[in-house]
mmCIF file of C-alpha atoms in Angstrom:
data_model
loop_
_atom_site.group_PDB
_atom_site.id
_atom_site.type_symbol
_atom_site.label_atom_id
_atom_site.label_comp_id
_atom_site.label_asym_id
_atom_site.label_seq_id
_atom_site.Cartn_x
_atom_site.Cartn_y
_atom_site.Cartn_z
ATOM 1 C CA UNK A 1 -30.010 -12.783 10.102
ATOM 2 C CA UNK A 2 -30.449 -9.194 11.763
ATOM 3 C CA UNK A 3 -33.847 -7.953 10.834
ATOM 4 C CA UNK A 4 -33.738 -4.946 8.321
ATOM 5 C CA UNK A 5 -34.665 -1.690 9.226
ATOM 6 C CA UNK A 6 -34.285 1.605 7.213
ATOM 7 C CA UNK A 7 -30.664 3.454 7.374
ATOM 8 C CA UNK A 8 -29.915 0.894 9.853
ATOM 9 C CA UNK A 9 -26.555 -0.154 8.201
ATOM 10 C CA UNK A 10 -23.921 2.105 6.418
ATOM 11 C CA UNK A 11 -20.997 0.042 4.841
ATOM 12 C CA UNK A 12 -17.114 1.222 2.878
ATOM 13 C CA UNK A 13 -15.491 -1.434 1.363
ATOM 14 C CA UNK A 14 -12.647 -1.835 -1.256
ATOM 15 C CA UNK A 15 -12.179 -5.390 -2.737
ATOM 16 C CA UNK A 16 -8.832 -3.819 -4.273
ATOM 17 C CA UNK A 17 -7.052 -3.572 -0.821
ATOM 18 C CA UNK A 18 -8.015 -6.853 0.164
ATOM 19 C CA UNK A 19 -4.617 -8.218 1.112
ATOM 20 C CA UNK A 20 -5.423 -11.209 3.003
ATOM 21 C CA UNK A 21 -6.706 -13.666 0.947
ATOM 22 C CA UNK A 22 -10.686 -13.740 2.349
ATOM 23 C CA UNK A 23 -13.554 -12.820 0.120
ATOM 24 C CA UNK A 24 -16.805 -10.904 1.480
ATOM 25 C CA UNK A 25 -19.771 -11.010 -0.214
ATOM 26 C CA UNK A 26 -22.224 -8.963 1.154
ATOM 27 C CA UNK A 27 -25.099 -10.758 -0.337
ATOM 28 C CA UNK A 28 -24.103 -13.879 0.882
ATOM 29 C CA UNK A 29 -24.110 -12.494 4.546
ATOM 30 C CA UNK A 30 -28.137 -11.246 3.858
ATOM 31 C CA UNK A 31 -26.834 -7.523 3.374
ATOM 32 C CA UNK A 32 -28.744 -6.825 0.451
ATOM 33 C CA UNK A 33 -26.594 -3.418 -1.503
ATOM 34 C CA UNK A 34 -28.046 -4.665 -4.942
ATOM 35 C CA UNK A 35 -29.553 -0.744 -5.923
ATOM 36 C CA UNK A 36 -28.681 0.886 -3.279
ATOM 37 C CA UNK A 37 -24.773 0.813 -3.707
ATOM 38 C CA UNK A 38 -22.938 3.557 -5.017
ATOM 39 C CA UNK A 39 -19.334 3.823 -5.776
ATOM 40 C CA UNK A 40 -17.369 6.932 -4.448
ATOM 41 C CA UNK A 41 -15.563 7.540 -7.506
ATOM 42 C CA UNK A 42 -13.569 11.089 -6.169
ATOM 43 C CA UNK A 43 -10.573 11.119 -4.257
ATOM 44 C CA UNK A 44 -9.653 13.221 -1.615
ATOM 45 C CA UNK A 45 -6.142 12.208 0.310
ATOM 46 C CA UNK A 46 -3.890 11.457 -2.525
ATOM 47 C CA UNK A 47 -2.701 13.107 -5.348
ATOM 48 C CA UNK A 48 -3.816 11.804 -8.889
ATOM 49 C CA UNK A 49 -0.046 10.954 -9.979
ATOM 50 C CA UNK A 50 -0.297 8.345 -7.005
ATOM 51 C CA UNK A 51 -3.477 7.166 -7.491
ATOM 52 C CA UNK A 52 -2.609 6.214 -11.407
ATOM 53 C CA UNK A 53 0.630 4.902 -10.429
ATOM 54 C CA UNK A 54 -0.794 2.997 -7.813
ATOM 55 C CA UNK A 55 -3.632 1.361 -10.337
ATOM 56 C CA UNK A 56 -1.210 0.156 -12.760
ATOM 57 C CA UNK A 57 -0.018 -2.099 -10.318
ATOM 58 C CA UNK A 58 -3.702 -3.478 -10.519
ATOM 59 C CA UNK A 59 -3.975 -3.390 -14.338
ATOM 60 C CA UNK A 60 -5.748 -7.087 -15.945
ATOM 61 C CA UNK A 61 -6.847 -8.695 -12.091
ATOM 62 C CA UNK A 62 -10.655 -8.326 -11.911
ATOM 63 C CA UNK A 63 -11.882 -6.798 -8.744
ATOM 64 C CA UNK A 64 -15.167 -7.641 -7.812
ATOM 65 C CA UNK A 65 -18.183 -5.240 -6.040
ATOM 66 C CA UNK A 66 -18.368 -6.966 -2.962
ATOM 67 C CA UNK A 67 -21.660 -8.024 -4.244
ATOM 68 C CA UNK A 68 -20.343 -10.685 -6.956
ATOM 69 C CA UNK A 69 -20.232 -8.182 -9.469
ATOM 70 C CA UNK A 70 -16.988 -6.225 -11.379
ATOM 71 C CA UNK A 71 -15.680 -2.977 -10.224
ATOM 72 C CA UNK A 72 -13.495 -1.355 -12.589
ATOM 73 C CA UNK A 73 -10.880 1.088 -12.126
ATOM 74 C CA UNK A 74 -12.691 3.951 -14.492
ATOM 75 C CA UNK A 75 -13.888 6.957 -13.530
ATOM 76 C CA UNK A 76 -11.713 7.265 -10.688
ATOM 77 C CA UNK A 77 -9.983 10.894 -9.959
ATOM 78 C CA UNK A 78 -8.043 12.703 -6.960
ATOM 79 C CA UNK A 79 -8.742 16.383 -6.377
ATOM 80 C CA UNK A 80 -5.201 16.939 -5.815
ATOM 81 C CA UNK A 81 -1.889 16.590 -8.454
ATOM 82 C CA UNK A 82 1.534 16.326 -7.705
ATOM 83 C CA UNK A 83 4.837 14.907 -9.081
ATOM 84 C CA UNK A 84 5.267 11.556 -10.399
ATOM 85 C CA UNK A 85 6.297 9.124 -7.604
ATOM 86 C CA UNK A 86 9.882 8.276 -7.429
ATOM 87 C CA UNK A 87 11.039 4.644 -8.831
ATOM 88 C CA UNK A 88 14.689 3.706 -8.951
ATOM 89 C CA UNK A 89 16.667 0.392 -8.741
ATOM 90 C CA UNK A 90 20.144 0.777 -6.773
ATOM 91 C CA UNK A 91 23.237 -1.918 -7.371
ATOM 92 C CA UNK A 92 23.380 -2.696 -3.979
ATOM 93 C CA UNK A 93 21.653 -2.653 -0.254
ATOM 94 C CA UNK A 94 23.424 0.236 0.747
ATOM 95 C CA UNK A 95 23.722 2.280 -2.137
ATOM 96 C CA UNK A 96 19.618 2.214 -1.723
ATOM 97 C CA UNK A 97 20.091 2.839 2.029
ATOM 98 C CA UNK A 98 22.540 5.981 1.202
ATOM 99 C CA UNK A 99 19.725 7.366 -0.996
ATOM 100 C CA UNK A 100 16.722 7.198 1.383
ATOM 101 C CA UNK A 101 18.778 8.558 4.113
ATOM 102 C CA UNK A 102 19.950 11.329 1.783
ATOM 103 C CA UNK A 103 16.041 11.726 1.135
ATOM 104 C CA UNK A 104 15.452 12.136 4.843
ATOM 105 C CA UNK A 105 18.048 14.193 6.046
ATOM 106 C CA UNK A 106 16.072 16.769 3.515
ATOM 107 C CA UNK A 107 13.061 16.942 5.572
ATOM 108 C CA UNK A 108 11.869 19.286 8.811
ATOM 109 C CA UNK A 109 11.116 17.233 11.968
ATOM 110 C CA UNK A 110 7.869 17.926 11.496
ATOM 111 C CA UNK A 111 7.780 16.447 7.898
ATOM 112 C CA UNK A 112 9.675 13.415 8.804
ATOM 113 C CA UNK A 113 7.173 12.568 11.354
ATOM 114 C CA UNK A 114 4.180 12.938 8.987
ATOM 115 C CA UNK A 115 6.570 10.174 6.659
ATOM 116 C CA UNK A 116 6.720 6.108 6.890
ATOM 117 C CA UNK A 117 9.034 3.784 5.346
ATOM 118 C CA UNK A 118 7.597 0.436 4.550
ATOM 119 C CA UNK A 119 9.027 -3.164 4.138
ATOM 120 C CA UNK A 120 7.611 -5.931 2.476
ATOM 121 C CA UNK A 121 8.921 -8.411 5.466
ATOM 122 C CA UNK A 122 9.392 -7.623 9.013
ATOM 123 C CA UNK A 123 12.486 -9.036 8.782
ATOM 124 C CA UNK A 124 13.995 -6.375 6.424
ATOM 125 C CA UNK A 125 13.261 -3.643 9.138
ATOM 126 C CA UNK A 126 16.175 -3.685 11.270
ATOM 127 C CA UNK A 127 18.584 -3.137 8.320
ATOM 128 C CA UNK A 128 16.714 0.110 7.640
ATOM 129 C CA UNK A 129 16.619 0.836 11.055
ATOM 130 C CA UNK A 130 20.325 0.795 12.161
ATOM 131 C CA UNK A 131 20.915 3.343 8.915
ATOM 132 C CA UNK A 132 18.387 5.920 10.621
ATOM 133 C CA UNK A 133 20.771 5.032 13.720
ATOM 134 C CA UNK A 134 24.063 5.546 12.172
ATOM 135 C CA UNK A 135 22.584 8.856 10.406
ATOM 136 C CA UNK A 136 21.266 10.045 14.005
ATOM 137 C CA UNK A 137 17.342 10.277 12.006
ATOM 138 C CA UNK A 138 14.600 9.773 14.782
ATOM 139 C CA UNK A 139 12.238 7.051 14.022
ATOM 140 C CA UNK A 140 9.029 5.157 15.825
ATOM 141 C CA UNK A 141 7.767 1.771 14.499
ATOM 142 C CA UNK A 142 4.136 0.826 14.083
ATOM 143 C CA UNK A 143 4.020 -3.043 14.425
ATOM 144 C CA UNK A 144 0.862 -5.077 15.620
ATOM 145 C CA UNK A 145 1.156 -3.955 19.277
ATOM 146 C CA UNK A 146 1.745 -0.114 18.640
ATOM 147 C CA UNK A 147 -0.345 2.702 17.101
ATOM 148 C CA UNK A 148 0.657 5.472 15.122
ATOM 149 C CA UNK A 149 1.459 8.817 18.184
ATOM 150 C CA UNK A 150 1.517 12.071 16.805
ATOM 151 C CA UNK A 151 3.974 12.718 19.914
ATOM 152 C CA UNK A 152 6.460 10.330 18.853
ATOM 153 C CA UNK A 153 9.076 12.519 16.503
ATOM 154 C CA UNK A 154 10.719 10.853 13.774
ATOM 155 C CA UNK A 155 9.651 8.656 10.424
ATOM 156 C CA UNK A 156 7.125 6.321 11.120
ATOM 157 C CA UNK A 157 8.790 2.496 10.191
ATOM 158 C CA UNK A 158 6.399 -0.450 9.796
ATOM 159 C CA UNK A 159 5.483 -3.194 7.177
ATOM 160 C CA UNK A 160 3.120 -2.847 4.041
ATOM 161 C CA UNK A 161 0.416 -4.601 6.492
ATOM 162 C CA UNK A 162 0.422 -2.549 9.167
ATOM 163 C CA UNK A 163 0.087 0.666 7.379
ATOM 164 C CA UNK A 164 -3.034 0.030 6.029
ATOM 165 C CA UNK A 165 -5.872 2.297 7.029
ATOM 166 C CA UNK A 166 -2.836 4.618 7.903
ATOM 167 C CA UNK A 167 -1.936 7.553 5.549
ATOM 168 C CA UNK A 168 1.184 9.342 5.116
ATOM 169 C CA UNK A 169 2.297 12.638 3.334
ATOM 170 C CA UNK A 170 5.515 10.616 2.045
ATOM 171 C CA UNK A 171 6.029 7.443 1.641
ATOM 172 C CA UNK A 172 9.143 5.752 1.528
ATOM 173 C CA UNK A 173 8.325 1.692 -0.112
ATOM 174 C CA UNK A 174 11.802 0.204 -0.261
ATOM 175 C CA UNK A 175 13.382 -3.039 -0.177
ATOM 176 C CA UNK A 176 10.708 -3.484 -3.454
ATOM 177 C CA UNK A 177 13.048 -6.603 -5.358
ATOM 178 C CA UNK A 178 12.401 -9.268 -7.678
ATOM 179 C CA UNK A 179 11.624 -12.308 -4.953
ATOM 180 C CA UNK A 180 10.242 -10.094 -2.399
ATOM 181 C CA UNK A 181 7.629 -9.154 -3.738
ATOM 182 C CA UNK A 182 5.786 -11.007 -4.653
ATOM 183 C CA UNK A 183 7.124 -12.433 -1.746
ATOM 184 C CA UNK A 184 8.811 -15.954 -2.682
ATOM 185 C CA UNK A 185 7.300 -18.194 -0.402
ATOM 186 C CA UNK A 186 4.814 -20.553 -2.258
ATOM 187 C CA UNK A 187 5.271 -24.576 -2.610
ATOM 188 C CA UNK A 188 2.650 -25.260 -4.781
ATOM 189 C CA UNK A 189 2.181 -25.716 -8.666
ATOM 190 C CA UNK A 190 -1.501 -25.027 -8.655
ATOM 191 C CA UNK A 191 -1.876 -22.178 -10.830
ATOM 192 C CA UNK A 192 -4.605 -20.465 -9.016
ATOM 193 C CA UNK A 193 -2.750 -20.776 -5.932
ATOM 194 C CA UNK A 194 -0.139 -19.086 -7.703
ATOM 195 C CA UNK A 195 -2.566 -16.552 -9.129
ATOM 196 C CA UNK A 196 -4.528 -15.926 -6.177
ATOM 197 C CA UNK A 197 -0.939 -15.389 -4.138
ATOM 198 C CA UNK A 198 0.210 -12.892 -6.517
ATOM 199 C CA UNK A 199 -2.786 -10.416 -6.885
ATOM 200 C CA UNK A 200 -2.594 -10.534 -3.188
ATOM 201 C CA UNK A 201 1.004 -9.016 -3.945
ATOM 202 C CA UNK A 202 -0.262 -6.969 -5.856
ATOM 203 C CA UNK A 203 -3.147 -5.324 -3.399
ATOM 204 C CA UNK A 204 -0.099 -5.156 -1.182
ATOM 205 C CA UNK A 205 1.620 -3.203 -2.836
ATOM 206 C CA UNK A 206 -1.306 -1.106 -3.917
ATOM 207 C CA UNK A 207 -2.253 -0.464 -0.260
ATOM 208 C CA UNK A 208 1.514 0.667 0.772
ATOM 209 C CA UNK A 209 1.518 3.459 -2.456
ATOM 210 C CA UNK A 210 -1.725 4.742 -1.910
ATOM 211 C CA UNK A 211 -0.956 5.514 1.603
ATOM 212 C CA UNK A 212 0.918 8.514 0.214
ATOM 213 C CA UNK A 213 -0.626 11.542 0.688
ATOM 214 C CA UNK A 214 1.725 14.289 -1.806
ATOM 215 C CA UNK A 215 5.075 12.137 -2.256
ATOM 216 C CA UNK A 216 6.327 8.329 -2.815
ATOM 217 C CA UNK A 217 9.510 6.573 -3.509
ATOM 218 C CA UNK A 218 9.613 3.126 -4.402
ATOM 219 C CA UNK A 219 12.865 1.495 -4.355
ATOM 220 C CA UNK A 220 15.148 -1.910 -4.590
ATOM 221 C CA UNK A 221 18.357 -3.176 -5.250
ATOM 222 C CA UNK A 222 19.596 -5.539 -7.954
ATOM 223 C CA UNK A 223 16.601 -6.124 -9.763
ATOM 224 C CA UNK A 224 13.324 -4.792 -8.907
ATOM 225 C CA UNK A 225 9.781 -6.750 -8.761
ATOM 226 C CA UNK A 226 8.088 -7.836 -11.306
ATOM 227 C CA UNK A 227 5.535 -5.306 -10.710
ATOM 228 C CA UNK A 228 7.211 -2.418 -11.467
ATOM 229 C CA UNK A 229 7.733 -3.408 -14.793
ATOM 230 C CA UNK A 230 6.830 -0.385 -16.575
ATOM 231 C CA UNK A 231 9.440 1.372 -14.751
ATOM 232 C CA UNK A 232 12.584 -0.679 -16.239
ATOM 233 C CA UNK A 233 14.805 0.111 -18.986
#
């Protein structure tokens, strides 16, 4: 252990994006927060329409402190409020792709470089990608080897991983079906497996809406997640 000094350590943490399956606890690693934590309740980069859509995605999973206690979701606010994010499930893959483009073709360049549109897979990139082609809208992905360059024009294109940490003034979360997320992948009948792999989902998709700074769509086609729930008819 690193001896303790006073001040000498200064740590942000937020078991609710934790995306990746592995569980700090601070106490276990001799980083002792017990009274001296405090939660930083106020939010500053998104607006409070975001923020509460983005929580419902959370609602029921307990989140712990990092310290192998509960955080709960009250007493949260953003300073800022703006409309409702945008939900809507299209028929089909391209009447979805005719609406975000229709979305983008909206925006200045200088807006449509401060936007990102997110997958759930890498895979599903490339079929976004030859629409901002065909419709002649500039574009720059962030993957694993790139960062985000303010002097790169165009909408920012990456997965839900890779834009975390990142924020966005709009946010453009599409591809969001039933089967993709959460992402249909598991072989195992072991209901905490199942559990566990689904909140995961969940912080996912939590991380990718609250990237949003002022404006988010979330969109699919056919029959959107599970998640989104609330949203259907």
């Amino acid at each position: 252990a690193v001896p303790e000094h006073k001040n000498d350590l200064f740590i942000v943490g937020d078991s609710h994006q934790r995306i990746y399956g592995s569980k700090v606890v601070l106490g276990r690693c001799d980083i002792k927060i017990v009274g001296r934590s405090r939660k930083l309740r106020v939010n500053y980069r998104t607006t409070e329409q975001i923020r509460h859509a983005a929580v419902a995605i959370l609602e029921g999973i307990p989140f712990d402190d990092l310290d192998n206690g509960i955080d709960e979701q009250k007493g949260y606010r953003s300073l800022m409020t703006g409309d409702e994010p945008f939900v809507q499930c299209f028929k089909s893959a391209q009447e979805e792709i005719d609406g975000f483009v229709v979305s983008l073709q909206s925006l200045s360049h200088e807006d449509l470089a401060k936007s990102c549109l997110v997958t759930r897979r890498k895979s599903d990139i490339e079929r976004y990608v030859v629409a901002l082609e065909a419709s002649c809208i500039a574009y720059y992905k962030v993957d694993h080897n790139t960062l985000d360059d303010i002097h790169h024009e165009g909408i920012r294109v990456a997965t839900m991983h890779r834009v975390k940490g990142l924020e966005f003034d709009n946010m453009y979360i599409v591809g969001v079906n039933d089967g993709i997320l959460p992402l249909d992948v598991l072989d195992s009948d072991d209901k905490t497996v199942i559990r566990d792999h689904e909140w995961r989902e969940r912080s996912l998709l939590y991380v990718a809406i609250t990237r949003a700074k002022r404006f988010c769509s979330i969109t699919g086609f056919g029959k959107l997640s599970t998640f989104l729930r609330s949203y259907q008819a």
